[in-house]
Every structure is written in structure tokens, then in C-alpha cells.
Amino acid sequence: MAAGIPDDVAPVAPHEAQAFQAFVIDGVTKQLQKDNKAERLPEFIRAAGAYGKGEVDADSFLLTLSDLFGEQKALKMAPTLARLVKNDDRRRSLLKAARASGQVEVLGADSPNGGAAAPEPAAVSAPAPEPSAPAVEEPAPAP
């Protein structure tokens, strides 16, 4: 399970929806341009709309996002995109699918993704014990 992806995020308030959607489209557009995939913006818009309407499931939507942006970026985007999903079950389903997919870097508490918790630190294994040296007897002091 991916650490850092919340079980749920607050949906965007109706009076913020248009501005938040513009924020997302702007970010997606810039990322696609950076990746030389600007012509694929309509594919993102169709996939996001289809997911929001319940026409595709969360796993299919995440696969489309992964194809467009790579798995890591797709997972990073999931909490932010989930805020645009009005249906509670679909919003939580997207986050659940993302948690099952891998690790994510979550933005800080004042971020547009809803202030999800920071990722858990990676487990650090204890260093291997050093090989023990053979027992050496100290020479007796000279009389």
C-alpha cells in the first residue's frame, strides 16, 4: 500500500470548482508540454470526465494517467484529481486504487491536494554486524 495517499480528500467546494479545475488543466497542460505530449490533453480531459461520470473504473483511469504521465506522476496527481470527483464512492475508489499501486509524494498541508499526510519514512535496516575479531589475550605486564 502506498504511504501518504489518504483514504479520502474533501471535494472541491462548488464555488471553487471552476478555478480548481482550471488549476488542474493548467498543470496537466504544462506537464504534457514538458513531456512533448501536448496533443494528448484531450485524452486526459476525456478520461477524467469519463471517470467522474462513472463510465470507467478507478484502475482504468489510473492506467490512462500512467500512460500519459508515468506511474509516479500519476500517483502524485491522484489526491488532487480526486478532489474534483463529486461522487464520494468514486473519489475514495480512485484514492484506494492509487494506494494499491505504489508510493507517492504528497504535497504539504497547504497544497491543493487537500493536505494529505506526509509519506511515511522508508524503513531503514540495521547495519550488518561487523565480523568479530578473534579473541586476543592481552600480554601480561612485565614484572
mmCIF file of C-alpha atoms in Angstrom:
data_model
loop_
_atom_site.group_PDB
_atom_site.id
_atom_site.type_symbol
_atom_site.label_atom_id
_atom_site.label_comp_id
_atom_site.label_asym_id
_atom_site.label_seq_id
_atom_site.Cartn_x
_atom_site.Cartn_y
_atom_site.Cartn_z
ATOM 1 C CA MET A 1 0.000 0.000 0.000
ATOM 2 C CA ALA A 2 1.337 3.439 -0.879
ATOM 3 C CA ALA A 3 2.070 5.560 2.124
ATOM 4 C CA GLY A 4 0.839 9.116 2.008
ATOM 5 C CA ILE A 5 -2.312 8.678 -0.056
ATOM 6 C CA PRO A 6 -5.302 9.495 2.132
ATOM 7 C CA ASP A 7 -8.468 7.412 2.363
ATOM 8 C CA ASP A 8 -10.435 10.461 1.245
ATOM 9 C CA VAL A 9 -9.983 14.131 0.418
ATOM 10 C CA ALA A 10 -12.510 16.911 0.614
ATOM 11 C CA PRO A 11 -14.202 17.517 -2.692
ATOM 12 C CA VAL A 12 -13.749 20.991 -4.094
ATOM 13 C CA ALA A 13 -16.454 23.356 -2.888
ATOM 14 C CA PRO A 14 -18.906 24.334 -5.639
ATOM 15 C CA HIS A 15 -17.765 27.974 -5.600
ATOM 16 C CA GLU A 16 -14.131 26.832 -6.060
ATOM 17 C CA ALA A 17 -14.740 24.127 -8.659
ATOM 18 C CA GLN A 18 -14.158 26.215 -11.776
ATOM 19 C CA ALA A 19 -10.917 27.756 -10.501
ATOM 20 C CA PHE A 20 -9.641 24.410 -9.203
ATOM 21 C CA GLN A 21 -10.446 22.694 -12.499
ATOM 22 C CA ALA A 22 -8.560 25.454 -14.347
ATOM 23 C CA PHE A 23 -5.623 24.945 -11.948
ATOM 24 C CA VAL A 24 -5.574 21.208 -12.749
ATOM 25 C CA ILE A 25 -5.889 21.701 -16.520
ATOM 26 C CA ASP A 26 -3.107 24.283 -16.440
ATOM 27 C CA GLY A 27 -0.811 21.915 -14.549
ATOM 28 C CA VAL A 28 -1.661 18.980 -16.819
ATOM 29 C CA THR A 29 -1.125 21.116 -19.914
ATOM 30 C CA LYS A 30 2.295 22.256 -18.705
ATOM 31 C CA GLN A 31 3.338 18.703 -17.824
ATOM 32 C CA LEU A 32 2.207 17.337 -21.186
ATOM 33 C CA GLN A 33 4.059 20.160 -22.983
ATOM 34 C CA LYS A 34 7.183 19.430 -20.943
ATOM 35 C CA ASP A 35 6.917 15.741 -21.926
ATOM 36 C CA ASN A 36 6.277 16.637 -25.610
ATOM 37 C CA LYS A 37 2.770 15.175 -25.387
ATOM 38 C CA ALA A 38 0.666 18.350 -25.623
ATOM 39 C CA GLU A 39 -1.547 16.737 -28.293
ATOM 40 C CA ARG A 40 -2.761 14.261 -25.644
ATOM 41 C CA LEU A 41 -4.555 16.869 -23.499
ATOM 42 C CA PRO A 42 -7.970 15.934 -24.992
ATOM 43 C CA GLU A 43 -7.283 12.311 -23.977
ATOM 44 C CA PHE A 44 -6.756 13.415 -20.377
ATOM 45 C CA ILE A 45 -9.921 15.538 -20.423
ATOM 46 C CA ARG A 46 -11.989 12.649 -21.855
ATOM 47 C CA ALA A 47 -10.595 10.155 -19.330
ATOM 48 C CA ALA A 48 -11.159 12.490 -16.370
ATOM 49 C CA GLY A 49 -14.716 13.225 -17.494
ATOM 50 C CA ALA A 50 -15.455 9.546 -18.049
ATOM 51 C CA TYR A 51 -14.158 8.689 -14.572
ATOM 52 C CA GLY A 52 -16.155 11.484 -12.971
ATOM 53 C CA LYS A 53 -19.331 10.190 -14.660
ATOM 54 C CA GLY A 54 -18.635 6.581 -13.663
ATOM 55 C CA GLU A 55 -18.023 5.409 -17.240
ATOM 56 C CA VAL A 56 -14.603 3.911 -16.401
ATOM 57 C CA ASP A 57 -13.317 2.406 -13.164
ATOM 58 C CA ALA A 58 -10.509 3.764 -10.997
ATOM 59 C CA ASP A 59 -7.920 1.248 -12.214
ATOM 60 C CA SER A 60 -8.616 2.116 -15.858
ATOM 61 C CA PHE A 61 -8.379 5.824 -15.113
ATOM 62 C CA LEU A 62 -5.051 5.338 -13.283
ATOM 63 C CA LEU A 63 -3.747 3.312 -16.240
ATOM 64 C CA THR A 64 -4.587 6.199 -18.550
ATOM 65 C CA LEU A 65 -2.871 8.657 -16.194
ATOM 66 C CA SER A 66 0.178 6.380 -16.011
ATOM 67 C CA ASP A 67 0.311 6.181 -19.782
ATOM 68 C CA LEU A 68 0.125 9.960 -20.058
ATOM 69 C CA PHE A 69 2.439 10.949 -17.213
ATOM 70 C CA GLY A 70 4.259 7.856 -15.935
ATOM 71 C CA GLU A 71 3.232 5.899 -12.856
ATOM 72 C CA GLN A 72 4.915 8.106 -10.261
ATOM 73 C CA LYS A 73 3.391 11.348 -11.556
ATOM 74 C CA ALA A 74 0.004 9.655 -11.940
ATOM 75 C CA LEU A 75 0.097 8.602 -8.297
ATOM 76 C CA LYS A 76 1.211 12.072 -7.205
ATOM 77 C CA MET A 77 -1.755 13.549 -9.060
ATOM 78 C CA ALA A 78 -4.381 11.174 -7.658
ATOM 79 C CA PRO A 79 -5.260 13.100 -4.453
ATOM 80 C CA THR A 80 -5.547 16.382 -6.354
ATOM 81 C CA LEU A 81 -7.664 14.872 -9.121
ATOM 82 C CA ALA A 82 -9.829 13.083 -6.562
ATOM 83 C CA ARG A 83 -10.893 16.462 -5.175
ATOM 84 C CA LEU A 84 -12.699 17.094 -8.484
ATOM 85 C CA VAL A 85 -14.773 13.897 -8.170
ATOM 86 C CA LYS A 86 -18.113 14.794 -6.596
ATOM 87 C CA ASN A 87 -19.261 11.201 -6.051
ATOM 88 C CA ASP A 88 -17.925 10.019 -2.684
ATOM 89 C CA ASP A 89 -17.550 6.368 -3.709
ATOM 90 C CA ARG A 90 -15.674 7.170 -6.926
ATOM 91 C CA ARG A 91 -13.451 9.714 -5.168
ATOM 92 C CA ARG A 92 -12.487 7.163 -2.494
ATOM 93 C CA SER A 93 -12.132 4.435 -5.104
ATOM 94 C CA LEU A 94 -9.557 6.478 -7.020
ATOM 95 C CA LEU A 95 -7.534 7.020 -3.857
ATOM 96 C CA LYS A 96 -7.823 3.354 -2.914
ATOM 97 C CA ALA A 97 -6.583 2.291 -6.352
ATOM 98 C CA ALA A 98 -3.676 4.737 -6.061
ATOM 99 C CA ARG A 99 -2.757 3.421 -2.600
ATOM 100 C CA ALA A 100 -2.679 -0.095 -4.025
ATOM 101 C CA SER A 101 -0.432 0.993 -6.893
ATOM 102 C CA GLY A 102 2.706 2.310 -5.244
ATOM 103 C CA GLN A 103 4.498 5.107 -3.441
ATOM 104 C CA VAL A 104 3.523 8.770 -3.753
ATOM 105 C CA GLU A 105 4.996 12.087 -2.731
ATOM 106 C CA VAL A 106 2.270 14.176 -1.144
ATOM 107 C CA LEU A 107 2.421 17.944 -1.135
ATOM 108 C CA GLY A 108 2.272 19.898 2.136
ATOM 109 C CA ALA A 109 -0.788 20.711 4.195
ATOM 110 C CA ASP A 110 -1.465 23.944 2.316
ATOM 111 C CA SER A 111 -1.385 22.174 -1.040
ATOM 112 C CA PRO A 112 -4.332 21.818 -3.408
ATOM 113 C CA ASN A 113 -4.425 18.060 -2.834
ATOM 114 C CA GLY A 114 -6.307 18.505 0.391
ATOM 115 C CA GLY A 115 -3.464 18.464 2.885
ATOM 116 C CA ALA A 116 -2.860 14.731 2.946
ATOM 117 C CA ALA A 117 -0.398 13.378 5.461
ATOM 118 C CA ALA A 118 3.265 13.273 4.565
ATOM 119 C CA PRO A 119 4.643 9.966 3.333
ATOM 120 C CA GLU A 120 5.973 7.613 5.959
ATOM 121 C CA PRO A 121 9.751 7.465 6.075
ATOM 122 C CA ALA A 122 11.331 4.483 4.404
ATOM 123 C CA ALA A 123 12.294 1.673 6.721
ATOM 124 C CA VAL A 124 15.988 1.653 7.451
ATOM 125 C CA SER A 125 17.549 -1.705 8.045
ATOM 126 C CA ALA A 126 20.080 -2.090 10.805
ATOM 127 C CA PRO A 127 23.654 -2.249 9.587
ATOM 128 C CA ALA A 128 25.123 -5.701 9.332
ATOM 129 C CA PRO A 129 27.124 -6.619 12.410
ATOM 130 C CA GLU A 130 30.848 -6.323 11.962
ATOM 131 C CA PRO A 131 32.678 -9.619 11.927
ATOM 132 C CA SER A 132 34.056 -10.310 15.345
ATOM 133 C CA ALA A 133 37.778 -10.361 15.694
ATOM 134 C CA PRO A 134 39.365 -13.438 17.147
ATOM 135 C CA ALA A 135 39.883 -13.156 20.867
ATOM 136 C CA VAL A 136 43.313 -11.843 21.647
ATOM 137 C CA GLU A 137 44.768 -12.197 25.078
ATOM 138 C CA GLU A 138 46.459 -9.129 26.397
ATOM 139 C CA PRO A 139 50.042 -9.852 27.273
ATOM 140 C CA ALA A 140 50.707 -9.874 30.971
ATOM 141 C CA PRO A 141 52.548 -6.800 32.176
ATOM 142 C CA ALA A 142 56.276 -7.328 32.701
ATOM 143 C CA PRO A 143 57.242 -7.685 36.347
#
